[in-house]
Amino acid sequence: MSMISTSYSLRRRMLVRSALLLLIVFVLLSIGAWHYAKQAANYSYDRLLRSASLSMLEGVHVTGANVDIDIPYASFEMMQLSSEDKVFYRVQGPQGNFITGYENFPLPNQSLGKERTLFYDANYLSEHIRVVMQRKWLSEPEVSGWVSVYLGQTLNARDQMRNDILVRSLATLLGIMLLVLFVLWWSINRALEPLSTISKSLFTQTSFSETPLDKTSIQEVAPLVDAINEYQTRLASNLDGMKTFIADASHQIRTVQSATQAQLDIASQSQDLSQLPAHLGRIREEHLRLTRLTNQLLSHAMVVHRGDTRIVEDVNMESLVKQLLTECVRDYAHTEIEFSYHCDGRIGSVQGDWIALKEAFRNLLENSLVYGPAKNQIDVSLTQEAGHVNVIIDDQGPGIPQTQREQAVQRFKRLTTRKEGSGLGLAIVSSVVESHEGRFFLEDSPLGGLRARVQLRVGES
Amino acid sequence: MRMLLIEDSDSLAQSIQVYFHNEGHPLDWVNSVEKARSSVSLESFDLLILDINLPGASGFQLLQSLRANGNRIPVLVLTARTEIDDRVSALDFGADDYLAKPFDFRELAARCRALYRRERGKASNDILCGNLVYDLATHSAKVNGRLLELRQRERQLLELFLKNLDRVLTKDDISNRLYDFNEAYTPNAIEQTLTRLRKQLANSSLIIKTIRGLGYLAHVDD
């Protein structure tokens, strides 16, 4: 299981993120709006300034060598459109000589070419002003040169206008953003609604029920509902399997227990002491069966549990098989069973659970040992081909007929009436092989008995 | 062979006691780790049979403190827990062998004898394997008191097996121990030596199994 990080609300997270995004958009748009407002205000007032300066220039007249100006009334009228602003001006003759207006009026920094009109910003009497320079070329017989009119105006009206435009556009923007946020909130709620509907309908099922969730027409939610239903089906089948397993297990255990009980009762009633060893022998036999059954049940439970918890490590199959074989040879050294080991070159390691794999192969070996003849030959071989390792166990036992091989792998399917069998051995093997995504085959052995072959993937799983 | 059993189940402990008494081995029994600690400190035992699931302190704790104090007494661990996990931890904690409940008493006795034999082999010149006695000082072997007529190689091979009971010896292992660099040997020579040795050991408790493709394993069946 991965670690669960601190819980959070998907709704809140989506809303906060959208709101942040909207805020960024809002800031960018506001900067744009500010630029636009400034430009618009400048444009309008520059036009006014230009008209006023043009009409002033109209008032320039030449008398002899003298250049003079009568400032027309209309030009001041134009300037009065912005009542809060102050106006400064200067008129300059062809030699740059001061004619009228403010003597120390700020002149443009740049040198002039042939242009007749120039706008620039300046500071005058500690106020920001916008200035237009307007000039015309005089070519009279006695004077020739540029006559310039400089007309400056403070910025109050412009700022006023800029602010007006800005406030209005910002208000509109804000309105739109809030509307978008509201729509987002609404749609996020709407989109998350199926989640709460599903959880509600899961919560209302008090115990595990096999009725699947209702199909939904929402395409995006359908996979979730399908997945939950699929999971439910698998869980139900597992539960069914477990019920059968418990039923089978209790049947097996109780049968052996009753047999032991019966033998004990008979033995304790029996007056004939010479019969006692026979009874004891049978009790011992039944008890051994019970022990083996219990061990196999626990081993099966362990293997299934380990398979579920997905324990993965590098398993060196050679050393696993050698270790297991050594243990078997030691335990069966007193018998006439012959063992052999064959390993085909280097065998890669398998990604899996050492303990579960060893348990599986132990069961295969024990099957050969228990069901085989007294003079048995057991060959263990390891081969590797195309990314797979094969672990093969051959014996000279009676084998399992082709038709019963499938059945043999199932739980509690005992094929012989011999008492040692619990019917779980091959089921343990299948469980382990399944959880390692390998394959398990029962085949004919060249030795005449059964060949059990387990195929596992080498390397990364 | 004097043993101490640490086991909390009365009926199992009493049965084990009776069994070992019948076998002719004295066995003392305590039912808790605390009592075991005082017994071990007061008297000397050849072997401990230790149950893991005990009330109060667990068997592992006793094992750990014994080993921490440098006590090398052989310990055979009994447990009813899921087999494998306990085997790993039991051996990690310094147990010498391991047996899962329920067990066959004959198996328990055989394991105890094997542990005792291993421990005793370190101190004494005699290695006892059921009816086989090997004298490390004189390099002579007796089965049921009858002296075996062994050639030098056979004797060396027997000694090698006795020192590596229940372990697989490959042909390479054997040739490295039996032959030096100057001696040429063939795998066949080992095979022939072994065949003669097996013939000599025919009625003994020592079994030498061949695992074709892997090597040889000697086991005492007593």
PDB file of N, CA and C in Angstrom, chain A residues 123-207:
ATOM      1  N   ASN A 123       8.431  68.545 -16.938  1.00  0.00           N
ATOM      2  CA  ASN A 123       8.088  69.052 -15.603  1.00  0.00           C
ATOM      3  C   ASN A 123       8.199  70.574 -15.621  1.00  0.00           C
ATOM      4  N   TYR A 124       7.180  71.222 -15.124  1.00  0.00           N
ATOM      5  CA  TYR A 124       7.249  72.682 -15.088  1.00  0.00           C
ATOM      6  C   TYR A 124       6.576  73.179 -13.827  1.00  0.00           C
ATOM      7  N   LEU A 125       7.260  73.994 -13.103  1.00  0.00           N
ATOM      8  CA  LEU A 125       6.762  74.527 -11.829  1.00  0.00           C
ATOM      9  C   LEU A 125       6.267  73.388 -10.948  1.00  0.00           C
ATOM     10  N   SER A 126       7.108  72.376 -10.818  1.00  0.00           N
ATOM     11  CA  SER A 126       6.837  71.161 -10.041  1.00  0.00           C
ATOM     12  C   SER A 126       5.494  70.509 -10.357  1.00  0.00           C
ATOM     13  N   GLU A 127       5.168  70.546 -11.640  1.00  0.00           N
ATOM     14  CA  GLU A 127       3.979  69.798 -12.063  1.00  0.00           C
ATOM     15  C   GLU A 127       4.304  69.054 -13.339  1.00  0.00           C
ATOM     16  N   HIS A 128       3.700  67.851 -13.480  1.00  0.00           N
ATOM     17  CA  HIS A 128       3.868  67.137 -14.754  1.00  0.00           C
ATOM     18  C   HIS A 128       2.997  67.801 -15.783  1.00  0.00           C
ATOM     19  N   ILE A 129       3.578  68.023 -16.946  1.00  0.00           N
ATOM     20  CA  ILE A 129       2.750  68.597 -18.016  1.00  0.00           C
ATOM     21  C   ILE A 129       2.979  67.831 -19.297  1.00  0.00           C
ATOM     22  N   ARG A 130       1.988  67.965 -20.170  1.00  0.00           N
ATOM     23  CA  ARG A 130       2.088  67.392 -21.514  1.00  0.00           C
ATOM     24  C   ARG A 130       2.210  68.593 -22.444  1.00  0.00           C
ATOM     25  N   VAL A 131       3.213  68.540 -23.312  1.00  0.00           N
ATOM     26  CA  VAL A 131       3.500  69.720 -24.141  1.00  0.00           C
ATOM     27  C   VAL A 131       3.349  69.358 -25.610  1.00  0.00           C
ATOM     28  N   VAL A 132       2.779  70.302 -26.387  1.00  0.00           N
ATOM     29  CA  VAL A 132       2.828  70.150 -27.832  1.00  0.00           C
ATOM     30  C   VAL A 132       3.654  71.308 -28.392  1.00  0.00           C
ATOM     31  N   MET A 133       4.553  70.976 -29.325  1.00  0.00           N
ATOM     32  CA  MET A 133       5.264  72.032 -30.029  1.00  0.00           C
ATOM     33  C   MET A 133       4.727  72.085 -31.454  1.00  0.00           C
ATOM     34  N   GLN A 134       4.312  73.257 -31.858  1.00  0.00           N
ATOM     35  CA  GLN A 134       3.753  73.403 -33.207  1.00  0.00           C
ATOM     36  C   GLN A 134       4.532  74.525 -33.870  1.00  0.00           C
ATOM     37  N   ARG A 135       4.987  74.368 -35.104  1.00  0.00           N
ATOM     38  CA  ARG A 135       5.773  75.441 -35.717  1.00  0.00           C
ATOM     39  C   ARG A 135       5.452  75.573 -37.202  1.00  0.00           C
ATOM     40  N   LYS A 136       5.738  76.726 -37.714  1.00  0.00           N
ATOM     41  CA  LYS A 136       5.590  76.893 -39.171  1.00  0.00           C
ATOM     42  C   LYS A 136       6.756  77.715 -39.718  1.00  0.00           C
ATOM     43  N   TRP A 137       7.027  77.525 -40.962  1.00  0.00           N
ATOM     44  CA  TRP A 137       8.183  78.150 -41.627  1.00  0.00           C
ATOM     45  C   TRP A 137       7.762  79.512 -42.167  1.00  0.00           C
ATOM     46  N   LEU A 138       8.482  80.534 -41.780  1.00  0.00           N
ATOM     47  CA  LEU A 138       8.213  81.874 -42.304  1.00  0.00           C
ATOM     48  C   LEU A 138       9.217  82.142 -43.408  1.00  0.00           C
ATOM     49  N   SER A 139       8.677  82.587 -44.557  1.00  0.00           N
ATOM     50  CA  SER A 139       9.646  82.991 -45.596  1.00  0.00           C
ATOM     51  C   SER A 139       9.203  84.341 -46.172  1.00  0.00           C
ATOM     52  N   GLU A 140       9.313  85.347 -45.301  1.00  0.00           N
ATOM     53  CA  GLU A 140       9.001  86.728 -45.708  1.00  0.00           C
ATOM     54  C   GLU A 140      10.300  87.340 -46.248  1.00  0.00           C
ATOM     55  N   PRO A 141      10.174  88.459 -46.920  1.00  0.00           N
ATOM     56  CA  PRO A 141      11.396  89.088 -47.447  1.00  0.00           C
ATOM     57  C   PRO A 141      12.393  89.439 -46.338  1.00  0.00           C
ATOM     58  N   GLU A 142      11.878  89.815 -45.142  1.00  0.00           N
ATOM     59  CA  GLU A 142      12.831  90.259 -44.126  1.00  0.00           C
ATOM     60  C   GLU A 142      13.133  89.238 -43.039  1.00  0.00           C
ATOM     61  N   VAL A 143      12.157  88.378 -42.824  1.00  0.00           N
ATOM     62  CA  VAL A 143      12.421  87.298 -41.841  1.00  0.00           C
ATOM     63  C   VAL A 143      12.119  85.947 -42.468  1.00  0.00           C
ATOM     64  N   SER A 144      12.954  84.988 -42.146  1.00  0.00           N
ATOM     65  CA  SER A 144      12.625  83.605 -42.533  1.00  0.00           C
ATOM     66  C   SER A 144      13.147  82.679 -41.423  1.00  0.00           C
ATOM     67  N   GLY A 145      12.449  81.577 -41.264  1.00  0.00           N
ATOM     68  CA  GLY A 145      12.837  80.612 -40.194  1.00  0.00           C
ATOM     69  C   GLY A 145      11.595  80.046 -39.534  1.00  0.00           C
ATOM     70  N   TRP A 146      11.804  79.221 -38.542  1.00  0.00           N
ATOM     71  CA  TRP A 146      10.704  78.538 -37.852  1.00  0.00           C
ATOM     72  C   TRP A 146      10.139  79.453 -36.771  1.00  0.00           C
ATOM     73  N   VAL A 147       8.802  79.574 -36.760  1.00  0.00           N
ATOM     74  CA  VAL A 147       8.126  80.215 -35.627  1.00  0.00           C
ATOM     75  C   VAL A 147       7.462  79.085 -34.850  1.00  0.00           C
ATOM     76  N   SER A 148       7.797  78.950 -33.552  1.00  0.00           N
ATOM     77  CA  SER A 148       7.274  77.812 -32.794  1.00  0.00           C
ATOM     78  C   SER A 148       6.350  78.269 -31.680  1.00  0.00           C
ATOM     79  N   VAL A 149       5.310  77.443 -31.478  1.00  0.00           N
ATOM     80  CA  VAL A 149       4.410  77.666 -30.342  1.00  0.00           C
ATOM     81  C   VAL A 149       4.550  76.430 -29.443  1.00  0.00           C
ATOM     82  N   TYR A 150       4.872  76.645 -28.168  1.00  0.00           N
ATOM     83  CA  TYR A 150       4.897  75.557 -27.194  1.00  0.00           C
ATOM     84  C   TYR A 150       3.698  75.709 -26.294  1.00  0.00           C
ATOM     85  N   LEU A 151       2.899  74.640 -26.184  1.00  0.00           N
ATOM     86  CA  LEU A 151       1.696  74.739 -25.358  1.00  0.00           C
ATOM     87  C   LEU A 151       1.680  73.541 -24.396  1.00  0.00           C
ATOM     88  N   GLY A 152       1.682  73.866 -23.109  1.00  0.00           N
ATOM     89  CA  GLY A 152       1.709  72.779 -22.121  1.00  0.00           C
ATOM     90  C   GLY A 152       0.458  72.776 -21.273  1.00  0.00           C
ATOM     91  N   GLN A 153       0.094  71.599 -20.794  1.00  0.00           N
ATOM     92  CA  GLN A 153      -1.121  71.487 -19.981  1.00  0.00           C
ATOM     93  C   GLN A 153      -0.868  70.450 -18.888  1.00  0.00           C
ATOM     94  N   THR A 154      -1.359  70.764 -17.659  1.00  0.00           N
ATOM     95  CA  THR A 154      -1.208  69.781 -16.580  1.00  0.00           C
ATOM     96  C   THR A 154      -2.098  68.578 -16.870  1.00  0.00           C
ATOM     97  N   LEU A 155      -1.888  67.482 -16.077  1.00  0.00           N
ATOM     98  CA  LEU A 155      -2.452  66.193 -16.481  1.00  0.00           C
ATOM     99  C   LEU A 155      -3.761  65.816 -15.783  1.00  0.00           C
ATOM    100  N   ASN A 156      -4.314  66.668 -14.957  1.00  0.00           N
ATOM    101  CA  ASN A 156      -5.491  66.295 -14.161  1.00  0.00           C
ATOM    102  C   ASN A 156      -6.609  65.677 -14.977  1.00  0.00           C
ATOM    103  N   ALA A 157      -6.955  66.359 -16.065  1.00  0.00           N
ATOM    104  CA  ALA A 157      -8.094  65.885 -16.847  1.00  0.00           C
ATOM    105  C   ALA A 157      -7.781  64.528 -17.484  1.00  0.00           C
ATOM    106  N   ARG A 158      -6.511  64.421 -17.974  1.00  0.00           N
ATOM    107  CA  ARG A 158      -6.113  63.134 -18.568  1.00  0.00           C
ATOM    108  C   ARG A 158      -6.212  62.022 -17.532  1.00  0.00           C
ATOM    109  N   ASP A 159      -5.632  62.280 -16.352  1.00  0.00           N
ATOM    110  CA  ASP A 159      -5.653  61.256 -15.310  1.00  0.00           C
ATOM    111  C   ASP A 159      -7.079  60.882 -14.956  1.00  0.00           C
ATOM    112  N   GLN A 160      -7.889  61.917 -14.868  1.00  0.00           N
ATOM    113  CA  GLN A 160      -9.298  61.700 -14.558  1.00  0.00           C
ATOM    114  C   GLN A 160      -9.923  60.731 -15.574  1.00  0.00           C
ATOM    115  N   MET A 161      -9.685  61.049 -16.827  1.00  0.00           N
ATOM    116  CA  MET A 161     -10.288  60.249 -17.887  1.00  0.00           C
ATOM    117  C   MET A 161      -9.738  58.817 -17.870  1.00  0.00           C
ATOM    118  N   ARG A 162      -8.373  58.757 -17.667  1.00  0.00           N
ATOM    119  CA  ARG A 162      -7.749  57.429 -17.637  1.00  0.00           C
ATOM    120  C   ARG A 162      -8.352  56.591 -16.507  1.00  0.00           C
ATOM    121  N   ASN A 163      -8.480  57.219 -15.346  1.00  0.00           N
ATOM    122  CA  ASN A 163      -9.034  56.493 -14.203  1.00  0.00           C
ATOM    123  C   ASN A 163     -10.463  56.060 -14.450  1.00  0.00           C
ATOM    124  N   ASP A 164     -11.224  56.949 -15.082  1.00  0.00           N
ATOM    125  CA  ASP A 164     -12.617  56.592 -15.390  1.00  0.00           C
ATOM    126  C   ASP A 164     -12.669  55.332 -16.239  1.00  0.00           C
ATOM    127  N   ILE A 165     -11.859  55.366 -17.320  1.00  0.00           N
ATOM    128  CA  ILE A 165     -11.875  54.203 -18.227  1.00  0.00           C
ATOM    129  C   ILE A 165     -11.439  52.949 -17.475  1.00  0.00           C
ATOM    130  N   LEU A 166     -10.352  53.116 -16.680  1.00  0.00           N
ATOM    131  CA  LEU A 166      -9.793  51.977 -15.958  1.00  0.00           C
ATOM    132  C   LEU A 166     -10.814  51.371 -15.003  1.00  0.00           C
ATOM    133  N   VAL A 167     -11.436  52.222 -14.195  1.00  0.00           N
ATOM    134  CA  VAL A 167     -12.392  51.728 -13.200  1.00  0.00           C
ATOM    135  C   VAL A 167     -13.528  50.996 -13.885  1.00  0.00           C
ATOM    136  N   ARG A 168     -14.014  51.555 -14.973  1.00  0.00           N
ATOM    137  CA  ARG A 168     -15.134  50.911 -15.636  1.00  0.00           C
ATOM    138  C   ARG A 168     -14.737  49.551 -16.194  1.00  0.00           C
ATOM    139  N   SER A 169     -13.541  49.502 -16.867  1.00  0.00           N
ATOM    140  CA  SER A 169     -13.180  48.198 -17.437  1.00  0.00           C
ATOM    141  C   SER A 169     -12.881  47.180 -16.345  1.00  0.00           C
ATOM    142  N   LEU A 170     -12.248  47.648 -15.250  1.00  0.00           N
ATOM    143  CA  LEU A 170     -11.963  46.705 -14.161  1.00  0.00           C
ATOM    144  C   LEU A 170     -13.247  46.167 -13.552  1.00  0.00           C
ATOM    145  N   ALA A 171     -14.217  47.057 -13.394  1.00  0.00           N
ATOM    146  CA  ALA A 171     -15.491  46.619 -12.816  1.00  0.00           C
ATOM    147  C   ALA A 171     -16.118  45.553 -13.702  1.00  0.00           C
ATOM    148  N   THR A 172     -16.063  45.767 -15.016  1.00  0.00           N
ATOM    149  CA  THR A 172     -16.643  44.792 -15.937  1.00  0.00           C
ATOM    150  C   THR A 172     -15.890  43.465 -15.834  1.00  0.00           C
ATOM    151  N   LEU A 173     -14.539  43.581 -15.837  1.00  0.00           N
ATOM    152  CA  LEU A 173     -13.711  42.372 -15.741  1.00  0.00           C
ATOM    153  C   LEU A 173     -14.032  41.569 -14.487  1.00  0.00           C
ATOM    154  N   LEU A 174     -14.088  42.301 -13.369  1.00  0.00           N
ATOM    155  CA  LEU A 174     -14.348  41.654 -12.090  1.00  0.00           C
ATOM    156  C   LEU A 174     -15.675  40.921 -12.132  1.00  0.00           C
ATOM    157  N   GLY A 175     -16.652  41.607 -12.716  1.00  0.00           N
ATOM    158  CA  GLY A 175     -17.982  40.998 -12.831  1.00  0.00           C
ATOM    159  C   GLY A 175     -17.904  39.695 -13.609  1.00  0.00           C
ATOM    160  N   ILE A 176     -17.169  39.745 -14.739  1.00  0.00           N
ATOM    161  CA  ILE A 176     -17.076  38.545 -15.571  1.00  0.00           C
ATOM    162  C   ILE A 176     -16.377  37.419 -14.807  1.00  0.00           C
ATOM    163  N   MET A 177     -15.270  37.776 -14.111  1.00  0.00           N
ATOM    164  CA  MET A 177     -14.517  36.778 -13.355  1.00  0.00           C
ATOM    165  C   MET A 177     -15.391  36.105 -12.297  1.00  0.00           C
ATOM    166  N   LEU A 178     -16.148  36.925 -11.563  1.00  0.00           N
ATOM    167  CA  LEU A 178     -17.005  36.361 -10.520  1.00  0.00           C
ATOM    168  C   LEU A 178     -18.028  35.418 -11.134  1.00  0.00           C
ATOM    169  N   LEU A 179     -18.547  35.829 -12.281  1.00  0.00           N
ATOM    170  CA  LEU A 179     -19.529  34.998 -12.954  1.00  0.00           C
ATOM    171  C   LEU A 179     -18.891  33.658 -13.350  1.00  0.00           C
ATOM    172  N   VAL A 180     -17.644  33.743 -13.914  1.00  0.00           N
ATOM    173  CA  VAL A 180     -16.943  32.525 -14.328  1.00  0.00           C
ATOM    174  C   VAL A 180     -16.692  31.619 -13.118  1.00  0.00           C
ATOM    175  N   LEU A 181     -16.278  32.242 -12.015  1.00  0.00           N
ATOM    176  CA  LEU A 181     -16.009  31.480 -10.799  1.00  0.00           C
ATOM    177  C   LEU A 181     -17.273  30.770 -10.315  1.00  0.00           C
ATOM    178  N   PHE A 182     -18.372  31.484 -10.370  1.00  0.00           N
ATOM    179  CA  PHE A 182     -19.638  30.897  -9.942  1.00  0.00           C
ATOM    180  C   PHE A 182     -19.995  29.706 -10.838  1.00  0.00           C
ATOM    181  N   VAL A 183     -19.836  29.921 -12.164  1.00  0.00           N
ATOM    182  CA  VAL A 183     -20.153  28.849 -13.109  1.00  0.00           C
ATOM    183  C   VAL A 183     -19.257  27.637 -12.835  1.00  0.00           C
ATOM    184  N   LEU A 184     -17.963  27.918 -12.547  1.00  0.00           N
ATOM    185  CA  LEU A 184     -17.020  26.837 -12.232  1.00  0.00           C
ATOM    186  C   LEU A 184     -17.465  26.069 -10.993  1.00  0.00           C
ATOM    187  N   TRP A 185     -17.808  26.820  -9.955  1.00  0.00           N
ATOM    188  CA  TRP A 185     -18.249  26.208  -8.699  1.00  0.00           C
ATOM    189  C   TRP A 185     -19.438  25.299  -8.947  1.00  0.00           C
ATOM    190  N   TRP A 186     -20.352  25.838  -9.748  1.00  0.00           N
ATOM    191  CA  TRP A 186     -21.556  25.077 -10.036  1.00  0.00           C
ATOM    192  C   TRP A 186     -21.214  23.800 -10.812  1.00  0.00           C
ATOM    193  N   SER A 187     -20.334  23.932 -11.842  1.00  0.00           N
ATOM    194  CA  SER A 187     -20.060  22.757 -12.663  1.00  0.00           C
ATOM    195  C   SER A 187     -19.192  21.737 -11.922  1.00  0.00           C
ATOM    196  N   ILE A 188     -18.301  22.232 -11.049  1.00  0.00           N
ATOM    197  CA  ILE A 188     -17.502  21.274 -10.268  1.00  0.00           C
ATOM    198  C   ILE A 188     -18.414  20.466  -9.352  1.00  0.00           C
ATOM    199  N   ASN A 189     -19.326  21.160  -8.708  1.00  0.00           N
ATOM    200  CA  ASN A 189     -20.300  20.469  -7.850  1.00  0.00           C
ATOM    201  C   ASN A 189     -21.084  19.448  -8.647  1.00  0.00           C
ATOM    202  N   ARG A 190     -21.498  19.889  -9.821  1.00  0.00           N
ATOM    203  CA  ARG A 190     -22.311  19.040 -10.674  1.00  0.00           C
ATOM    204  C   ARG A 190     -21.496  17.811 -11.089  1.00  0.00           C
ATOM    205  N   ALA A 191     -20.207  18.050 -11.419  1.00  0.00           N
ATOM    206  CA  ALA A 191     -19.358  16.953 -11.891  1.00  0.00           C
ATOM    207  C   ALA A 191     -19.057  15.962 -10.776  1.00  0.00           C
ATOM    208  N   LEU A 192     -18.968  16.466  -9.535  1.00  0.00           N
ATOM    209  CA  LEU A 192     -18.621  15.570  -8.426  1.00  0.00           C
ATOM    210  C   LEU A 192     -19.842  14.847  -7.855  1.00  0.00           C
ATOM    211  N   GLU A 193     -20.986  15.276  -8.286  1.00  0.00           N
ATOM    212  CA  GLU A 193     -22.215  14.707  -7.730  1.00  0.00           C
ATOM    213  C   GLU A 193     -22.299  13.175  -7.835  1.00  0.00           C
ATOM    214  N   PRO A 194     -21.934  12.596  -9.023  1.00  0.00           N
ATOM    215  CA  PRO A 194     -22.020  11.130  -9.130  1.00  0.00           C
ATOM    216  C   PRO A 194     -21.180  10.413  -8.077  1.00  0.00           C
ATOM    217  N   LEU A 195     -20.051  11.005  -7.681  1.00  0.00           N
ATOM    218  CA  LEU A 195     -19.203  10.395  -6.644  1.00  0.00           C
ATOM    219  C   LEU A 195     -19.974  10.210  -5.356  1.00  0.00           C
ATOM    220  N   SER A 196     -20.647  11.288  -4.923  1.00  0.00           N
ATOM    221  CA  SER A 196     -21.372  11.173  -3.654  1.00  0.00           C
ATOM    222  C   SER A 196     -22.571  10.245  -3.805  1.00  0.00           C
ATOM    223  N   THR A 197     -23.156  10.224  -5.024  1.00  0.00           N
ATOM    224  CA  THR A 197     -24.269   9.295  -5.231  1.00  0.00           C
ATOM    225  C   THR A 197     -23.785   7.854  -5.068  1.00  0.00           C
ATOM    226  N   ILE A 198     -22.602   7.568  -5.671  1.00  0.00           N
ATOM    227  CA  ILE A 198     -22.063   6.204  -5.573  1.00  0.00           C
ATOM    228  C   ILE A 198     -21.737   5.866  -4.117  1.00  0.00           C
ATOM    229  N   SER A 199     -21.070   6.814  -3.415  1.00  0.00           N
ATOM    230  CA  SER A 199     -20.730   6.498  -2.024  1.00  0.00           C
ATOM    231  C   SER A 199     -21.980   6.292  -1.189  1.00  0.00           C
ATOM    232  N   LYS A 200     -23.000   7.121  -1.457  1.00  0.00           N
ATOM    233  CA  LYS A 200     -24.244   6.948  -0.688  1.00  0.00           C
ATOM    234  C   LYS A 200     -24.826   5.565  -0.918  1.00  0.00           C
ATOM    235  N   SER A 201     -24.858   5.153  -2.193  1.00  0.00           N
ATOM    236  CA  SER A 201     -25.497   3.862  -2.455  1.00  0.00           C
ATOM    237  C   SER A 201     -24.638   2.725  -1.918  1.00  0.00           C
ATOM    238  N   LEU A 202     -23.276   2.936  -1.820  1.00  0.00           N
ATOM    239  CA  LEU A 202     -22.434   1.897  -1.207  1.00  0.00           C
ATOM    240  C   LEU A 202     -22.635   1.857   0.300  1.00  0.00           C
ATOM    241  N   PHE A 203     -22.808   3.060   0.891  1.00  0.00           N
ATOM    242  CA  PHE A 203     -22.986   3.141   2.340  1.00  0.00           C
ATOM    243  C   PHE A 203     -24.295   2.493   2.788  1.00  0.00           C
ATOM    244  N   THR A 204     -25.330   2.650   1.947  1.00  0.00           N
ATOM    245  CA  THR A 204     -26.640   2.147   2.363  1.00  0.00           C
ATOM    246  C   THR A 204     -26.670   0.622   2.377  1.00  0.00           C
ATOM    247  N   GLN A 205     -25.698  -0.022   1.656  1.00  0.00           N
ATOM    248  CA  GLN A 205     -25.645  -1.481   1.731  1.00  0.00           C
ATOM    249  C   GLN A 205     -25.023  -1.846   3.080  1.00  0.00           C
ATOM    250  N   THR A 206     -25.863  -2.315   3.997  1.00  0.00           N
ATOM    251  CA  THR A 206     -25.375  -2.517   5.362  1.00  0.00           C
ATOM    252  C   THR A 206     -24.317  -3.608   5.442  1.00  0.00           C
ATOM    253  N   SER A 207     -24.559  -4.760   4.795  1.00  0.00           N
ATOM    254  CA  SER A 207     -23.539  -5.793   4.786  1.00  0.00           C
ATOM    255  C   SER A 207     -23.167  -6.038   3.332  1.00  0.00           C
TER     256      SER A 207
END
